[in-house]
Coordinates of C-alpha atoms in Angstrom, one line a residue:
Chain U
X218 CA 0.0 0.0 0.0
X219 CA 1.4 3.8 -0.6
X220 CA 1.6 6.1 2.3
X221 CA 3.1 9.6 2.6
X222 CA 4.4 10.7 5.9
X223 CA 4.8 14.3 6.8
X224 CA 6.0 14.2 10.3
X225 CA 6.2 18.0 10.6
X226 CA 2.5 19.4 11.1
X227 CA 3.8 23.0 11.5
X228 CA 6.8 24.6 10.9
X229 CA 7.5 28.5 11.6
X230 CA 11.2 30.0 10.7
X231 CA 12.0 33.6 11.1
X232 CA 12.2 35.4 7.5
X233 CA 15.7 34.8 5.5
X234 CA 15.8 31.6 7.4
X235 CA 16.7 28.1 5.4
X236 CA 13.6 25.5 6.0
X237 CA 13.5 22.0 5.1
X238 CA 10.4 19.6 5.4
X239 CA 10.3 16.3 5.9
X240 CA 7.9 14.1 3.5
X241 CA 9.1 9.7 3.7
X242 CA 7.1 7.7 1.6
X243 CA 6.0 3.8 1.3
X244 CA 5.6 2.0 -1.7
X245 CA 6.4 -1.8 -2.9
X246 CA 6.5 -0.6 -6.7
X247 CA 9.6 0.1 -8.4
X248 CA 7.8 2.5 -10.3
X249 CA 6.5 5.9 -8.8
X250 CA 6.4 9.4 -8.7
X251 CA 6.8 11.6 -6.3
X252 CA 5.6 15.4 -5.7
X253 CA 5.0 18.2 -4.0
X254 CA 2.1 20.7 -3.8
X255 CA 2.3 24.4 -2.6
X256 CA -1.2 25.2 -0.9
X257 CA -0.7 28.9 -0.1
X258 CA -3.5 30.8 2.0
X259 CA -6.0 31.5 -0.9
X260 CA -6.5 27.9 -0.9
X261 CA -5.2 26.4 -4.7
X262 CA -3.0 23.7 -4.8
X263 CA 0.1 24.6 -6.5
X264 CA 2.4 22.1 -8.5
X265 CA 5.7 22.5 -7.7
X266 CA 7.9 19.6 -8.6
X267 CA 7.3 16.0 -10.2
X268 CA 10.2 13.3 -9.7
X269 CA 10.4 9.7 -11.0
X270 CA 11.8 6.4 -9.3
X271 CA 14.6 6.0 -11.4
X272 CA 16.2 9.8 -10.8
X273 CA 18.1 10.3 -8.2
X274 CA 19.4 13.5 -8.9
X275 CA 18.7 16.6 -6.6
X276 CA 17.1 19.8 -8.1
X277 CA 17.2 22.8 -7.8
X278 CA 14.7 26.2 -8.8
X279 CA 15.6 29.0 -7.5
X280 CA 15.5 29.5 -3.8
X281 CA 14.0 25.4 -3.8
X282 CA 15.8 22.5 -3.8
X283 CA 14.9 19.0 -3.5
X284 CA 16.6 16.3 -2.0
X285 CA 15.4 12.6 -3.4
X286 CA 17.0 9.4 -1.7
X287 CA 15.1 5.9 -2.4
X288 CA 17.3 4.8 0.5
X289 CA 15.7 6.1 3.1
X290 CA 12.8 6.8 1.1
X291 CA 12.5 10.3 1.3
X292 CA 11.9 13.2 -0.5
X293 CA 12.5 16.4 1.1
X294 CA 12.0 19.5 0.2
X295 CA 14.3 22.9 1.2
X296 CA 13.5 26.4 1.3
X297 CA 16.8 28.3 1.1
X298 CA 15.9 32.1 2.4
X299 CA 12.4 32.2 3.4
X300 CA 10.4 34.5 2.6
X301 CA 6.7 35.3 3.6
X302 CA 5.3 34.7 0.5
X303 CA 6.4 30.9 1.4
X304 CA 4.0 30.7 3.9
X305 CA 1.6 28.3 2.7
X306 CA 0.4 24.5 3.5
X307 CA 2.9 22.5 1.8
X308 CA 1.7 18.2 0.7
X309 CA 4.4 15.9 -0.5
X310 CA 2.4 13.3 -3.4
X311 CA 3.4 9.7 -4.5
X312 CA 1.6 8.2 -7.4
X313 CA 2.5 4.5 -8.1
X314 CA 3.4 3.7 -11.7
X315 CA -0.4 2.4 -12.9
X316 CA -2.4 4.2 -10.3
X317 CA -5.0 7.0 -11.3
X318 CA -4.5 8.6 -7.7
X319 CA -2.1 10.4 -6.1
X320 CA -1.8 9.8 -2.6
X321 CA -1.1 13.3 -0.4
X322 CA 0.5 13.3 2.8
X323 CA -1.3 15.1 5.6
X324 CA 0.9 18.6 5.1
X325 CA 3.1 21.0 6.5
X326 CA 2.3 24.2 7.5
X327 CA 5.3 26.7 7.1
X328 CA 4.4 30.1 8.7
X329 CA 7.5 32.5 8.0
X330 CA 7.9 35.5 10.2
X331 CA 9.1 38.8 9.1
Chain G
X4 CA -6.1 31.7 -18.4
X5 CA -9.1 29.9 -16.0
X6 CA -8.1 26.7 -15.9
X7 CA -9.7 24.9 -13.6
X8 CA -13.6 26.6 -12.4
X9 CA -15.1 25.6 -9.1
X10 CA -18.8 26.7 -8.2
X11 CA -19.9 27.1 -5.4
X12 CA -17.5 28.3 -3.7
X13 CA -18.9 28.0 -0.2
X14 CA -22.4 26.1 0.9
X15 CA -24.5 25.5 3.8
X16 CA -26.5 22.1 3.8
X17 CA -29.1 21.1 6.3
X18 CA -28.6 17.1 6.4
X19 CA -30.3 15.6 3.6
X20 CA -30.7 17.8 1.4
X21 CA -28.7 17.8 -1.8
X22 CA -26.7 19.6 -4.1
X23 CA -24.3 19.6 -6.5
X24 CA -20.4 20.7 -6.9
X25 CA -19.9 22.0 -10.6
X26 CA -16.3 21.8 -11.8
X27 CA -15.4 22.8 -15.3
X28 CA -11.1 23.0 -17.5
X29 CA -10.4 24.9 -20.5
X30 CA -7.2 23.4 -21.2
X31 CA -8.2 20.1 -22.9
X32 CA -7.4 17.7 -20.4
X33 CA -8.6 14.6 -20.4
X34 CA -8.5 13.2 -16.8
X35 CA -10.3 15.4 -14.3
X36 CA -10.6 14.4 -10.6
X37 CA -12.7 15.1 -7.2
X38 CA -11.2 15.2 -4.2
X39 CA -11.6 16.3 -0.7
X40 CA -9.9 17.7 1.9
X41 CA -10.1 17.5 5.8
X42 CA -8.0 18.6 8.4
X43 CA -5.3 16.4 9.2
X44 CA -5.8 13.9 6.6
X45 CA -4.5 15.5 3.5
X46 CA -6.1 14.8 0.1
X47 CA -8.1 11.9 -0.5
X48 CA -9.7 11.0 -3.7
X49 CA -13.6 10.5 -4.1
X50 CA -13.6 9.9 -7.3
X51 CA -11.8 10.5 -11.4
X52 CA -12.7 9.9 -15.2
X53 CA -9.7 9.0 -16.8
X54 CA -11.2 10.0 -20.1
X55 CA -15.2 11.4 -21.4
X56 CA -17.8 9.3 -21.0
X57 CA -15.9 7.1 -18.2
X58 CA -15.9 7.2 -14.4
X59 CA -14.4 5.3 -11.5
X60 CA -13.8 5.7 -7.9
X61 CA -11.3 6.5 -5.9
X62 CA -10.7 6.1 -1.9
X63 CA -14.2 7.7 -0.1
X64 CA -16.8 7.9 -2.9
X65 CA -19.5 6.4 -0.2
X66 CA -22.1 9.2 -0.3
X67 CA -21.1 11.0 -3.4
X68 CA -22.0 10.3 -7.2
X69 CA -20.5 12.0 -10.7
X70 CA -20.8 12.9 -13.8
X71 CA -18.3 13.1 -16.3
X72 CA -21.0 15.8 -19.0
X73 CA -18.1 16.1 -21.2
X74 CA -14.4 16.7 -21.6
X75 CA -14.8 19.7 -20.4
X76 CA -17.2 19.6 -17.5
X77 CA -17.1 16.9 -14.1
X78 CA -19.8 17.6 -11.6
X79 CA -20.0 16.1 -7.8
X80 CA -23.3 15.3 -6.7
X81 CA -24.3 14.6 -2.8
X82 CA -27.6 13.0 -2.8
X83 CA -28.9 13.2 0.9
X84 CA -25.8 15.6 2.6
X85 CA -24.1 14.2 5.9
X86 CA -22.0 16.2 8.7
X87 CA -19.3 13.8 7.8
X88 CA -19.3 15.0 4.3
X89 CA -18.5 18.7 5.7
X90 CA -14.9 19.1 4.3
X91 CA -13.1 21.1 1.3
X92 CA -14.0 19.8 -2.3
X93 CA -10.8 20.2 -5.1
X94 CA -11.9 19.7 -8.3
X95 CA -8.7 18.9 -10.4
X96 CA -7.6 17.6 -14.2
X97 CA -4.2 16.3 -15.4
X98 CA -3.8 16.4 -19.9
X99 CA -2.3 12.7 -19.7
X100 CA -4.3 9.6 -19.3
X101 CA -5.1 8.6 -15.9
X102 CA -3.4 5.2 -16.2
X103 CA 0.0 6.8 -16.5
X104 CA 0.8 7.6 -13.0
X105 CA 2.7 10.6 -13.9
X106 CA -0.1 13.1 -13.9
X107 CA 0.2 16.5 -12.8
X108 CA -2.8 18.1 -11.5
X109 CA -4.1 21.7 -11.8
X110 CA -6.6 22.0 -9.3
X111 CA -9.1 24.6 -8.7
X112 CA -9.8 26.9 -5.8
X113 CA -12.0 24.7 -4.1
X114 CA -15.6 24.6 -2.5
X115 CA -16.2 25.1 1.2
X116 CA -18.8 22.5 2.2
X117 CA -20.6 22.8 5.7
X118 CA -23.5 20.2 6.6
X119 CA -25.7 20.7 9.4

């Protein structure tokens, strides 16, 4: 069965600050993907970043960077320089290779002070 | 640029009564989605049509029903409203097939459901 764990419920860094949250994952395919979804306070869910099973490699967009490692299956997620505009509701995703659903972890709410 | 269209935005239901959650895309997609979304339980799926004319469900479609009109348009319908159905309703749609795992979603703004 697939299950996202977000251990971190809520988060709150002072602006300028690096944040990193925490999303582990469970899956028995060898196929998946893997994302994460900005929910900021209007309410939309925001695509951020789609990774596949069989790259490894770290990425990086701007001020973001995302660290995948199948093994400790995690895939987490780093906010160099917080800003307030990155306070928002933040869901890491796993969709198995044939699945039409996207499991969501339960979220992490980052709350950035100026 | 719409994208994905939500209405209503917010609703009050007495318990049951019905009603229905309209959701309509503009950018051709052809998998759209319901979801809904409660407080500390993330996401969960209620149910998708992977293509027009075909529906299926997902993880909690007890209590709910759908209709895929076409491409464009996927409507949620509640048929006698529960308290536990109060929640946040995404509507969302991905361009690729829904068998492909890979989908990215664009979601709409969602629909503030409160049951009574």
């Amino acid at each position: 069965a697939q299950k996202v764990t977000q251990a971190q419920t809520e988060i709150s860094v002072v602006e300028k600050e690096d944040v990193t949250l925490d999303c582990v994952y469970e899956t028995r395919d060898t196929t998946y993907y893997l994302f994460w979804y900005k929910q900021p306070p209007s309410g939309e869910l925001v695509f951020l970043i789609r990774r596949n099973s069989f790259d490894e490699q770290n990425e990086i967009s701007g001020r973001y960077s995302w660290n995948f490692q199948k093994s400790t299956s995690s895939f987490n997620f780093t906010i160099t320089a917080s800003q307030v505009v990155d306070s928002a509701v933040y869901f890491c995703a796993l969709s198995d290779g044939g699945a039409n659903n996207l499991f969501f972890g339960t979220g992490t709410r980052l709350t950035v002070i100026p | 640029n719409a994208g994905v269209t939500q209405t209503p935005k917010f609703q009050v239901l007495k318990t049951g009564q019905s009603m229905t959650l309209q959701c309509a895309q503009d950018m051709n997609h052809n998998s759209m989605y319901w979801y809904r979304q409660d407080p500390g339980m993330g996401l969960r799926l209620i149910y998708y049509s992977a293509s027009e004319g075909t529906t299926d469900k997902g993880e909690v479609p007890n209590g709910y029903n759908v209709s895929r009109l076409n491409k464009r348009e996927f409507s949620l319908r509640l048929e006698s409203a529960a308290p536990s159905q109060t929640s946040v309703y995404f509507c969302a749609s991905s361009e690729q097939t829904a068998s492909s795992g890979a989908n990215v979603l664009t979601f709409g703004a969602g629909s503030r459901l409160t049951v009574l």
